[in-house]
Amino acid sequence: MSRTVAFIGLGHMGGPMAANLVRAGHRVLGHDLIPAAVDDAVKSGVEAMSRAADAVAVADTVVTMLPAGRHVLGLYDDILEAARHDTLFIDCSTIDVTDARTAHERATAAGMRALDAPVSGGVVGAEAATLTFMTGGGEAEFQDARPLLEAMGKKVVHCGGAGAGQAAKICNNMILGVSMIAVSEAFVLGESLGLSHQALYDVASTASGQCWALSVNCPVPGPVPESPANRDYRPGFAAALMAKDLGLAANAVRAEGVQAELGLRAAEMYTAYAERVGATEDFSGIVRIIRAHDGGDQ
Ligand code: NAD
């Protein structure tokens, strides 16, 4: 069934996601603060709206893809009044779990329905409609959102109630960030011990050290020809985004009083890496920072 979707935030991710909704036969009313982002989306069949509230007023669904929680909550404050009763608000941005829960509360208090639905898969996944959506909210809201999410992704998981999608996203990325550091440290130690990259890869990738950071996104050039290490660490998944996601994980770790020393340390390491050189590099480039600390060359 064709829907009318107000799509707010037409950046690197939102632009191609909105285009995929158009491709699936939906009417998409797009808004962004940056005119060039709107112009690009219009080329894909999105209808340009100069005010978010005007798009929301005629939509049955509102999708947001914004940088951070403050943008989502600020926008909700501006547009909830304009929306029709029962409109479904799907926030696909990656934001704090507490902000996601606040967004749910504000939306439902205003007579709307809400779902948090952050994604993994990056810009490549957004363009190819192969994103994974991790959703939080009620079962009815999830089922209602499902066809739209399936038009933008290949996997859609209902993780639980409000904020559960954001929780799944930051927990997964905490595993990823920590495991990439572990793999990188092992390669640097192996180098120091005279072990070749290929030898360590051949053993660990078929033994208990096997993980995505090793066997798909291998941080040293050679063993996995497609990994970013073979193209001077062009992303892939930018270190700045990993630093952002681990910052959100660290907020949750502290708020919950959970012991997660490696997660907190990984957040510090990616933040320092992103601030120094790695903002636009793939996060696996952190191996070079670890190697430099070890006394080797960069
Ligand atoms: P982006 O900066 O390219 O796009 C965000 C867009 O939101 C910008 O065009 C900006 O102008 C717009 N915006 C901000 N406030 C607005 C407002 N009040 N009204 C209208 N538009 C507004 O960022 P992105 O890379 O598309 O990422 C979006 C979200 O997706 C982030 O939360 C990010 O963490 C998450 N994410 C990104 C990736 C990735 O690989 N880029 C992967 C997974 C998740």
GROMACS .gro file of C-alpha atoms and ligand atoms in nm:
model
  342
    1MET     CA    1   0.000   0.000   0.000
    2SER     CA    2   0.136   0.338  -0.097
    3ARG     CA    3   0.205   0.573   0.193
    4THR     CA    4   0.271   0.945   0.229
    5VAL     CA    5   0.601   0.985   0.411
    6ALA     CA    6   0.753   1.307   0.547
    7PHE     CA    7   1.128   1.243   0.535
    8ILE     CA    8   1.335   1.486   0.744
    9GLY     CA    9   1.715   1.479   0.710
   10LEU     CA   10   1.829   1.407   0.355
   11GLY     CA   11   2.203   1.372   0.419
   12HIS     CA   12   2.444   1.089   0.332
   13MET     CA   13   2.204   0.828   0.470
   14GLY     CA   14   1.864   0.995   0.447
   15GLY     CA   15   1.898   1.098   0.081
   16PRO     CA   16   1.936   0.745  -0.059
   17MET     CA   17   1.688   0.602   0.193
   18ALA     CA   18   1.423   0.850   0.079
   19ALA     CA   19   1.503   0.761  -0.284
   20ASN     CA   20   1.438   0.393  -0.208
   21LEU     CA   21   1.097   0.477  -0.061
   22VAL     CA   22   1.011   0.660  -0.383
   23ARG     CA   23   1.134   0.359  -0.581
   24ALA     CA   24   0.900   0.136  -0.377
   25GLY     CA   25   0.603   0.349  -0.485
   26HIS     CA   26   0.556   0.578  -0.183
   27ARG     CA   27   0.496   0.951  -0.193
   28VAL     CA   28   0.790   1.114  -0.014
   29LEU     CA   29   0.786   1.476   0.104
   30GLY     CA   30   1.146   1.568   0.188
   31HIS     CA   31   1.295   1.839   0.405
   32ASP     CA   32   1.650   1.930   0.507
   33LEU     CA   33   1.815   2.248   0.637
   34ILE     CA   34   2.071   2.224   0.354
   35PRO     CA   35   1.913   2.318   0.017
   36ALA     CA   36   2.166   2.111  -0.183
   37ALA     CA   37   2.055   1.796   0.004
   38VAL     CA   38   1.694   1.866  -0.093
   39ASP     CA   39   1.793   1.935  -0.456
   40ASP     CA   40   1.969   1.596  -0.475
   41ALA     CA   41   1.667   1.416  -0.329
   42VAL     CA   42   1.434   1.585  -0.579
   43LYS     CA   43   1.634   1.420  -0.860
   44SER     CA   44   1.522   1.086  -0.713
   45GLY     CA   45   1.155   1.182  -0.713
   46VAL     CA   46   1.126   1.326  -0.360
   47GLU     CA   47   0.894   1.630  -0.334
   48ALA     CA   48   1.075   1.928  -0.179
   49MET     CA   49   0.918   2.089   0.129
   50SER     CA   50   1.061   2.413   0.264
   51ARG     CA   51   0.906   2.359   0.611
   52ALA     CA   52   0.913   2.028   0.798
   53ALA     CA   53   0.576   2.104   0.958
   54ASP     CA   54   0.410   2.136   0.615
   55ALA     CA   55   0.537   1.789   0.514
   56VAL     CA   56   0.430   1.636   0.844
   57ALA     CA   57   0.080   1.786   0.825
   58VAL     CA   58  -0.015   1.574   0.523
   59ALA     CA   59   0.188   1.259   0.600
   60ASP     CA   60   0.078   0.930   0.757
   61THR     CA   61   0.441   0.850   0.850
   62VAL     CA   62   0.736   1.068   0.953
   63VAL     CA   63   1.090   0.934   0.906
   64THR     CA   64   1.380   1.126   1.060
   65MET     CA   65   1.751   1.069   0.981
   66LEU     CA   66   1.935   1.336   1.179
   67PRO     CA   67   2.280   1.374   1.337
   68ALA     CA   68   2.201   1.349   1.712
   69GLY     CA   69   1.935   1.335   1.982
   70ARG     CA   70   1.916   1.711   2.024
   71HIS     CA   71   1.820   1.746   1.656
   72VAL     CA   72   1.549   1.481   1.686
   73LEU     CA   73   1.398   1.622   2.006
   74GLY     CA   74   1.421   1.980   1.875
   75LEU     CA   75   1.245   1.879   1.554
   76TYR     CA   76   0.975   1.681   1.738
   77ASP     CA   77   0.903   1.992   1.948
   78ASP     CA   78   0.854   2.188   1.625
   79ILE     CA   79   0.642   1.939   1.430
   80LEU     CA   80   0.434   1.725   1.668
   81GLU     CA   81   0.159   1.988   1.679
   82ALA     CA   82   0.133   1.989   1.300
   83ALA     CA   83   0.094   1.611   1.266
   84ARG     CA   84  -0.237   1.431   1.228
   85HIS     CA   85  -0.349   1.212   1.519
   86ASP     CA   86  -0.194   0.862   1.511
   87THR     CA   87   0.083   0.949   1.264
   88LEU     CA   88   0.371   0.698   1.288
   89PHE     CA   89   0.704   0.861   1.382
   90ILE     CA   90   1.005   0.647   1.287
   91ASP     CA   91   1.340   0.784   1.400
   92CYS     CA   92   1.627   0.615   1.211
   93SER     CA   93   1.901   0.841   1.353
   94THR     CA   94   2.158   0.697   1.595
   95ILE     CA   95   2.093   0.875   1.926
   96ASP     CA   96   2.119   0.826   2.304
   97VAL     CA   97   1.886   0.559   2.443
   98THR     CA   98   1.748   0.816   2.690
   99ASP     CA   99   1.681   1.066   2.408
  100ALA     CA  100   1.505   0.790   2.211
  101ARG     CA  101   1.281   0.714   2.508
  102THR     CA  102   1.208   1.086   2.550
  103ALA     CA  103   1.120   1.110   2.181
  104HIS     CA  104   0.876   0.817   2.221
  105GLU     CA  105   0.718   0.982   2.525
  106ARG     CA  106   0.675   1.318   2.354
  107ALA     CA  107   0.530   1.161   2.041
  108THR     CA  108   0.283   0.938   2.225
  109ALA     CA  109   0.184   1.219   2.463
  110ALA     CA  110   0.092   1.421   2.152
  111GLY     CA  111  -0.133   1.137   2.026
  112MET     CA  112   0.120   0.986   1.783
  113ARG     CA  113   0.278   0.640   1.747
  114ALA     CA  114   0.656   0.600   1.766
  115LEU     CA  115   0.939   0.364   1.678
  116ASP     CA  116   1.316   0.400   1.710
  117ALA     CA  117   1.482   0.231   1.412
  118PRO     CA  118   1.856   0.300   1.386
  119VAL     CA  119   2.047   0.128   1.109
  120SER     CA  120   2.373  -0.041   1.028
  121GLY     CA  121   2.513  -0.084   0.679
  122GLY     CA  122   2.640   0.269   0.607
  123VAL     CA  123   2.595   0.475   0.293
  124VAL     CA  124   2.653   0.171   0.071
  125GLY     CA  125   2.367  -0.011   0.246
  126ALA     CA  126   2.146   0.300   0.228
  127GLU     CA  127   2.200   0.323  -0.148
  128ALA     CA  128   2.154  -0.049  -0.214
  129ALA     CA  129   1.854  -0.082   0.025
  130THR     CA  130   2.044  -0.345   0.223
  131LEU     CA  131   2.042  -0.174   0.565
  132THR     CA  132   1.971  -0.360   0.887
  133PHE     CA  133   1.706  -0.188   1.101
  134MET     CA  134   1.703  -0.239   1.478
  135THR     CA  135   1.367  -0.126   1.607
  136GLY     CA  136   1.219  -0.036   1.944
  137GLY     CA  137   0.851   0.023   2.018
  138GLY     CA  138   0.520  -0.161   2.018
  139GLU     CA  139   0.446  -0.468   1.806
  140ALA     CA  140   0.166  -0.291   1.616
  141GLU     CA  141   0.394   0.003   1.534
  142PHE     CA  142   0.666  -0.239   1.421
  143GLN     CA  143   0.428  -0.426   1.190
  144ASP     CA  144   0.299  -0.098   1.048
  145ALA     CA  145   0.654   0.027   0.981
  146ARG     CA  146   0.781  -0.303   0.844
  147PRO     CA  147   0.698  -0.259   0.471
  148LEU     CA  148   0.862   0.085   0.469
  149LEU     CA  149   1.174  -0.043   0.645
  150GLU     CA  150   1.191  -0.341   0.409
  151ALA     CA  151   1.191  -0.098   0.116
  152MET     CA  152   1.510   0.055   0.261
  153GLY     CA  153   1.680  -0.251   0.407
  154LYS     CA  154   1.727  -0.627   0.389
  155LYS     CA  155   1.691  -0.708   0.758
  156VAL     CA  156   1.443  -0.568   1.008
  157VAL     CA  157   1.461  -0.677   1.373
  158HIS     CA  158   1.214  -0.589   1.648
  159CYS     CA  159   1.438  -0.560   1.956
  160GLY     CA  160   1.180  -0.465   2.221
  161GLY     CA  161   1.009  -0.155   2.362
  162ALA     CA  162   1.099   0.214   2.333
  163GLY     CA  163   1.476   0.265   2.295
  164ALA     CA  164   1.552  -0.105   2.236
  165GLY     CA  165   1.664  -0.041   1.878
  166GLN     CA  166   1.918   0.217   1.995
  167ALA     CA  167   2.027  -0.018   2.273
  168ALA     CA  168   2.091  -0.299   2.020
  169LYS     CA  169   2.282  -0.064   1.793
  170ILE     CA  170   2.523   0.065   2.059
  171CYS     CA  171   2.575  -0.282   2.214
  172ASN     CA  172   2.661  -0.426   1.871
  173ASN     CA  173   2.897  -0.139   1.795
  174MET     CA  174   3.063  -0.177   2.134
  175ILE     CA  175   3.144  -0.538   2.039
  176LEU     CA  176   3.271  -0.420   1.701
  177GLY     CA  177   3.486  -0.135   1.838
  178VAL     CA  178   3.643  -0.348   2.110
  179SER     CA  179   3.702  -0.646   1.879
  180MET     CA  180   3.873  -0.426   1.618
  181ILE     CA  181   4.113  -0.300   1.886
  182ALA     CA  182   4.175  -0.658   2.004
  183VAL     CA  183   4.250  -0.777   1.648
  184SER     CA  184   4.474  -0.474   1.586
  185GLU     CA  185   4.670  -0.531   1.908
  186ALA     CA  186   4.720  -0.897   1.814
  187PHE     CA  187   4.859  -0.804   1.470
  188VAL     CA  188   5.094  -0.545   1.625
  189LEU     CA  189   5.214  -0.797   1.883
  190GLY     CA  190   5.257  -1.056   1.605
  191GLU     CA  191   5.466  -0.808   1.401
  192SER     CA  192   5.687  -0.751   1.700
  193LEU     CA  193   5.731  -1.126   1.745
  194GLY     CA  194   5.820  -1.174   1.377
  195LEU     CA  195   5.488  -1.337   1.282
  196SER     CA  196   5.360  -1.256   0.931
  197HIS     CA  197   5.015  -1.102   0.888
  198GLN     CA  198   4.912  -1.392   0.667
  199ALA     CA  199   5.021  -1.655   0.919
  200LEU     CA  200   4.829  -1.494   1.204
  201TYR     CA  201   4.527  -1.447   0.975
  202ASP     CA  202   4.534  -1.811   0.857
  203VAL     CA  203   4.536  -1.934   1.215
  204ALA     CA  204   4.300  -1.687   1.385
  205SER     CA  205   4.040  -1.669   1.107
  206THR     CA  206   3.977  -2.043   1.138
  207ALA     CA  207   4.029  -2.063   1.514
  208SER     CA  208   3.869  -1.910   1.822
  209GLY     CA  209   3.994  -1.559   1.737
  210GLN     CA  210   3.761  -1.545   1.437
  211CYS     CA  211   3.536  -1.235   1.420
  212TRP     CA  212   3.408  -0.981   1.166
  213ALA     CA  213   3.686  -0.732   1.249
  214LEU     CA  214   3.938  -0.997   1.145
  215SER     CA  215   3.780  -1.191   0.864
  216VAL     CA  216   3.592  -0.915   0.680
  217ASN     CA  217   3.743  -0.581   0.786
  218CYS     CA  218   4.097  -0.702   0.853
  219PRO     CA  219   4.298  -0.400   0.980
  220VAL     CA  220   4.624  -0.491   0.801
  221PRO     CA  221   4.664  -0.504   0.422
  222GLY     CA  222   4.697  -0.839   0.249
  223PRO     CA  223   4.493  -1.121   0.401
  224VAL     CA  224   4.148  -0.980   0.305
  225PRO     CA  225   4.191  -0.791  -0.025
  226GLU     CA  226   3.855  -0.607   0.005
  227SER     CA  227   3.922  -0.465   0.353
  228PRO     CA  228   3.981  -0.085   0.386
  229ALA     CA  229   4.344  -0.146   0.493
  230ASN     CA  230   4.417  -0.222   0.126
  231ARG     CA  231   4.298   0.121   0.012
  232ASP     CA  232   4.476   0.339   0.265
  233TYR     CA  233   4.187   0.303   0.514
  234ARG     CA  234   3.925   0.479   0.308
  235PRO     CA  235   3.590   0.389   0.472
  236GLY     CA  236   3.402   0.163   0.514
  237PHE     CA  237   3.286   0.283   0.850
  238ALA     CA  238   3.446   0.614   0.946
  239ALA     CA  239   3.630   0.635   1.278
  240ALA     CA  240   3.433   0.951   1.364
  241LEU     CA  241   3.107   0.750   1.349
  242MET     CA  242   3.257   0.472   1.561
  243ALA     CA  243   3.369   0.736   1.813
  244LYS     CA  244   3.016   0.880   1.815
  245ASP     CA  245   2.849   0.540   1.865
  246LEU     CA  246   3.092   0.438   2.141
  247GLY     CA  247   3.030   0.775   2.308
  248LEU     CA  248   2.659   0.686   2.315
  249ALA     CA  249   2.749   0.341   2.452
  250ALA     CA  250   2.967   0.503   2.720
  251ASN     CA  251   2.678   0.731   2.822
  252ALA     CA  252   2.457   0.423   2.864
  253VAL     CA  253   2.729   0.229   3.051
  254ARG     CA  254   2.763   0.514   3.302
  255ALA     CA  255   2.388   0.573   3.331
  256GLU     CA  256   2.325   0.203   3.401
  257GLY     CA  257   2.626   0.164   3.633
  258VAL     CA  258   2.746  -0.132   3.427
  259GLN     CA  259   3.108  -0.248   3.441
  260ALA     CA  260   3.239  -0.221   3.084
  261GLU     CA  261   3.602  -0.115   3.109
  262LEU     CA  262   3.693  -0.220   2.755
  263GLY     CA  263   3.392  -0.040   2.605
  264LEU     CA  264   3.482   0.282   2.790
  265ARG     CA  265   3.849   0.254   2.692
  266ALA     CA  266   3.754   0.185   2.328
  267ALA     CA  267   3.540   0.502   2.329
  268GLU     CA  268   3.843   0.704   2.446
  269MET     CA  269   4.073   0.546   2.189
  270TYR     CA  270   3.842   0.606   1.890
  271THR     CA  271   3.771   0.963   2.005
  272ALA     CA  272   4.145   1.038   2.022
  273TYR     CA  273   4.202   0.867   1.685
  274ALA     CA  274   3.916   1.057   1.517
  275GLU     CA  275   4.036   1.389   1.662
  276ARG     CA  276   4.397   1.334   1.556
  277VAL     CA  277   4.395   1.191   1.206
  278GLY     CA  278   4.124   0.938   1.162
  279ALA     CA  279   3.795   1.130   1.134
  280THR     CA  280   3.744   1.031   0.773
  281GLU     CA  281   3.944   0.707   0.780
  282ASP     CA  282   3.796   0.364   0.830
  283PHE     CA  283   3.792   0.273   1.201
  284SER     CA  284   4.029  -0.018   1.133
  285GLY     CA  285   4.303   0.244   1.079
  286ILE     CA  286   4.332   0.252   1.459
  287VAL     CA  287   4.589  -0.027   1.411
  288ARG     CA  288   4.836   0.242   1.302
  289ILE     CA  289   4.787   0.437   1.625
  290ILE     CA  290   4.839   0.117   1.825
  291ARG     CA  291   5.152   0.035   1.621
  292ALA     CA  292   5.291   0.387   1.670
  293HIS     CA  293   5.252   0.348   2.048
  294ASP     CA  294   5.442   0.024   2.018
  295GLY     CA  295   5.744   0.212   1.880
  296GLY     CA  296   5.693   0.097   1.518
  297ASP     CA  297   5.641   0.332   1.221
  298GLN     CA  298   5.302   0.459   1.108
  299NAD     P1  299   2.449   1.376   0.753
  299NAD     O1  300   2.512   1.484   0.834
  299NAD     O2  301   2.500   1.348   0.618
  299NAD     O3  302   2.291   1.406   0.739
  299NAD     C1  303   2.213   1.461   0.841
  299NAD     C2  304   2.123   1.565   0.775
  299NAD     O4  305   2.030   1.615   0.872
  299NAD     C3  306   2.200   1.685   0.721
  299NAD     O5  307   2.175   1.698   0.582
  299NAD     C4  308   2.143   1.803   0.801
  299NAD     O6  309   2.133   1.923   0.727
  299NAD     C5  310   2.007   1.750   0.838
  299NAD     N1  311   1.945   1.817   0.954
  299NAD     C6  312   1.996   1.840   1.076
  299NAD     N2  313   1.905   1.900   1.155
  299NAD     C7  314   1.792   1.914   1.079
  299NAD     C8  315   1.665   1.968   1.104
  299NAD     N3  316   1.631   2.020   1.223
  299NAD     N4  317   1.573   1.968   1.003
  299NAD     C9  318   1.606   1.915   0.883
  299NAD     N5  319   1.725   1.861   0.854
  299NAD    C10  320   1.818   1.863   0.951
  299NAD     O7  321   2.454   1.246   0.845
  299NAD     P2  322   2.435   1.093   0.796
  299NAD     O8  323   2.568   1.035   0.767
  299NAD     O9  324   2.325   1.088   0.696
  299NAD    O10  325   2.385   1.026   0.934
  299NAD    C11  326   2.253   1.044   0.982
  299NAD    C12  327   2.233   0.955   1.103
  299NAD    O11  328   2.258   0.819   1.065
  299NAD    C13  329   2.328   0.985   1.219
  299NAD    O12  330   2.259   0.972   1.340
  299NAD    C14  331   2.437   0.878   1.205
  299NAD    O13  332   2.499   0.846   1.329
  299NAD    C15  333   2.355   0.761   1.152
  299NAD     N6  334   2.431   0.662   1.076
  299NAD    C16  335   2.519   0.702   0.980
  299NAD    C17  336   2.590   0.607   0.907
  299NAD    C18  337   2.686   0.647   0.798
  299NAD    O14  338   2.763   0.561   0.750
  299NAD     N7  339   2.690   0.773   0.755
  299NAD    C19  340   2.572   0.469   0.934
  299NAD    C20  341   2.478   0.431   1.031
  299NAD    C21  342   2.408   0.529   1.102
   0.00000   0.00000   0.00000
